[in-house]
mmCIF file of C-alpha atoms in Angstrom:
data_model
loop_
_atom_site.group_PDB
_atom_site.id
_atom_site.type_symbol
_atom_site.label_atom_id
_atom_site.label_comp_id
_atom_site.label_asym_id
_atom_site.label_seq_id
_atom_site.Cartn_x
_atom_site.Cartn_y
_atom_site.Cartn_z
ATOM 1 C CA MET A 285 6.401 11.135 1.245
ATOM 2 C CA TYR A 286 8.878 12.195 3.783
ATOM 3 C CA LEU A 287 9.388 8.593 4.876
ATOM 4 C CA ASP A 288 9.543 7.419 1.344
ATOM 5 C CA TYR A 289 12.245 9.774 0.799
ATOM 6 C CA ALA A 290 14.020 8.527 4.364
ATOM 7 C CA GLU A 291 13.422 4.864 3.064
ATOM 8 C CA ASN A 292 15.330 5.894 -0.221
ATOM 9 C CA GLN A 293 18.348 7.430 1.821
ATOM 10 C CA ALA A 294 18.588 4.273 3.947
ATOM 11 C CA ARG A 295 18.590 2.198 0.767
ATOM 12 C CA ARG A 296 21.385 4.214 -0.785
ATOM 13 C CA HIS A 297 23.201 3.879 2.239
ATOM 14 C CA LYS A 298 23.260 7.415 2.536
ATOM 15 C CA LEU A 299 24.711 8.358 6.147
ATOM 16 C CA MET A 300 22.818 11.368 7.820
ATOM 17 C CA SER A 301 22.968 13.010 11.177
ATOM 18 C CA MET A 302 19.843 14.009 13.257
ATOM 19 C CA LYS A 303 21.054 17.627 12.392
ATOM 20 C CA ASP A 304 20.746 16.632 8.614
ATOM 21 C CA TRP A 305 17.354 15.155 9.019
ATOM 22 C CA VAL A 306 15.887 18.096 10.931
ATOM 23 C CA GLN A 307 17.125 20.541 7.999
ATOM 24 C CA ARG A 308 15.869 17.870 5.371
ATOM 25 C CA LEU A 309 12.453 17.995 7.148
ATOM 26 C CA GLY A 310 12.355 21.778 7.342
ATOM 27 C CA SER A 311 13.119 22.014 3.410
ATOM 28 C CA PHE A 312 10.616 19.307 2.885
ATOM 29 C CA LEU A 313 7.553 21.165 4.606
ATOM 30 C CA GLN A 314 8.587 24.204 2.939
ATOM 31 C CA PHE A 315 8.893 22.284 -0.469
ATOM 32 C CA ASN A 316 5.140 21.135 0.181
ATOM 33 C CA GLU A 317 3.810 24.667 1.345
ATOM 34 C CA TYR A 318 3.299 23.671 5.018
ATOM 35 C CA ASP A 319 3.821 26.360 7.687
ATOM 36 C CA ILE A 320 7.173 25.620 10.021
ATOM 37 C CA LEU A 321 6.652 26.253 13.895
ATOM 38 C CA ASN A 322 9.425 28.284 15.234
ATOM 39 C CA ASN A 323 8.195 28.475 18.755
ATOM 40 C CA PRO A 324 6.762 26.152 21.243
ATOM 41 C CA GLY A 325 3.113 26.877 20.263
ATOM 42 C CA ARG A 326 0.049 27.301 22.300
ATOM 43 C CA ILE A 327 -0.559 23.972 23.683
ATOM 44 C CA SER A 328 1.431 22.180 26.097
ATOM 45 C CA LYS A 329 2.766 18.700 25.622
ATOM 46 C CA GLU A 330 0.325 17.462 28.398
ATOM 47 C CA LEU A 331 -2.830 19.190 26.962
ATOM 48 C CA ALA A 332 -1.851 17.497 23.645
ATOM 49 C CA ASP A 333 -1.402 14.131 25.141
ATOM 50 C CA GLU A 334 -4.532 14.481 26.934
ATOM 51 C CA LYS A 335 -6.540 15.425 23.884
ATOM 52 C CA ALA A 336 -4.702 12.738 21.845
ATOM 53 C CA THR A 337 -5.967 10.204 24.699
ATOM 54 C CA LYS A 338 -9.466 11.660 24.385
ATOM 55 C CA GLU A 339 -9.666 11.058 20.870
ATOM 56 C CA TYR A 340 -7.906 7.588 20.590
ATOM 57 C CA LYS A 341 -10.714 6.543 23.202
ATOM 58 C CA LYS A 342 -13.282 7.414 20.936
ATOM 59 C CA TYR A 343 -11.738 5.937 17.763
ATOM 60 C CA ARG A 344 -11.119 2.809 19.898
ATOM 61 C CA ILE A 345 -14.760 2.237 20.434
ATOM 62 C CA LYS A 346 -15.548 2.253 16.771
ATOM 63 C CA GLN A 347 -12.702 0.293 15.729
ATOM 64 C CA ASP A 348 -13.522 -2.448 18.375
ATOM 65 C CA LYS A 349 -17.196 -2.176 17.268
ATOM 66 C CA PHE A 350 -16.134 -3.779 13.690
ATOM 67 C CA TYR A 351 -13.004 -6.029 14.571
ATOM 68 C CA VAL A 352 -13.035 -9.432 13.709
ATOM 69 C CA SER A 353 -10.199 -11.440 14.785
ATOM 70 C CA ASP A 354 -8.412 -14.041 12.288
ATOM 71 C CA PHE A 355 -9.642 -16.752 14.463
ATOM 72 C CA ASP A 356 -13.446 -15.338 13.987
ATOM 73 C CA LYS A 357 -12.784 -15.066 10.306
ATOM 74 C CA LYS A 358 -11.923 -18.618 9.944
ATOM 75 C CA VAL A 359 -14.488 -20.065 12.095
ATOM 76 C CA LYS A 360 -16.891 -18.161 9.845
ATOM 77 C CA LYS A 361 -15.305 -19.478 6.649
ATOM 78 C CA TYR A 362 -15.599 -22.840 7.907
ATOM 79 C CA LEU A 363 -18.859 -22.726 9.170
ATOM 80 C CA ASN A 364 -20.038 -21.180 5.874
ATOM 81 C CA SER A 365 -18.123 -23.958 3.897
ATOM 82 C CA LYS A 366 -19.901 -26.653 6.238
ATOM 83 C CA ASP A 367 -23.358 -25.149 4.941
ATOM 84 C CA THR A 368 -22.784 -25.567 1.145
#
């Protein structure tokens, strides 16, 4: 929703500074009843990056298992059309 808002602002040629975006994001989060983190949090950037990398590696295995390239799709379509 926030990206839709940002896109709408761009379409309307509404100039906004980074300070404006930070303020609007805070308002957006409050409107949607999300808590706003006002401190550094409990996890360092390094630990967060490490966790994200580990989770992505797990996801990537699943993603690669089911991935079919456009080339493979075309070959399969071609082979299926030859069978009929």
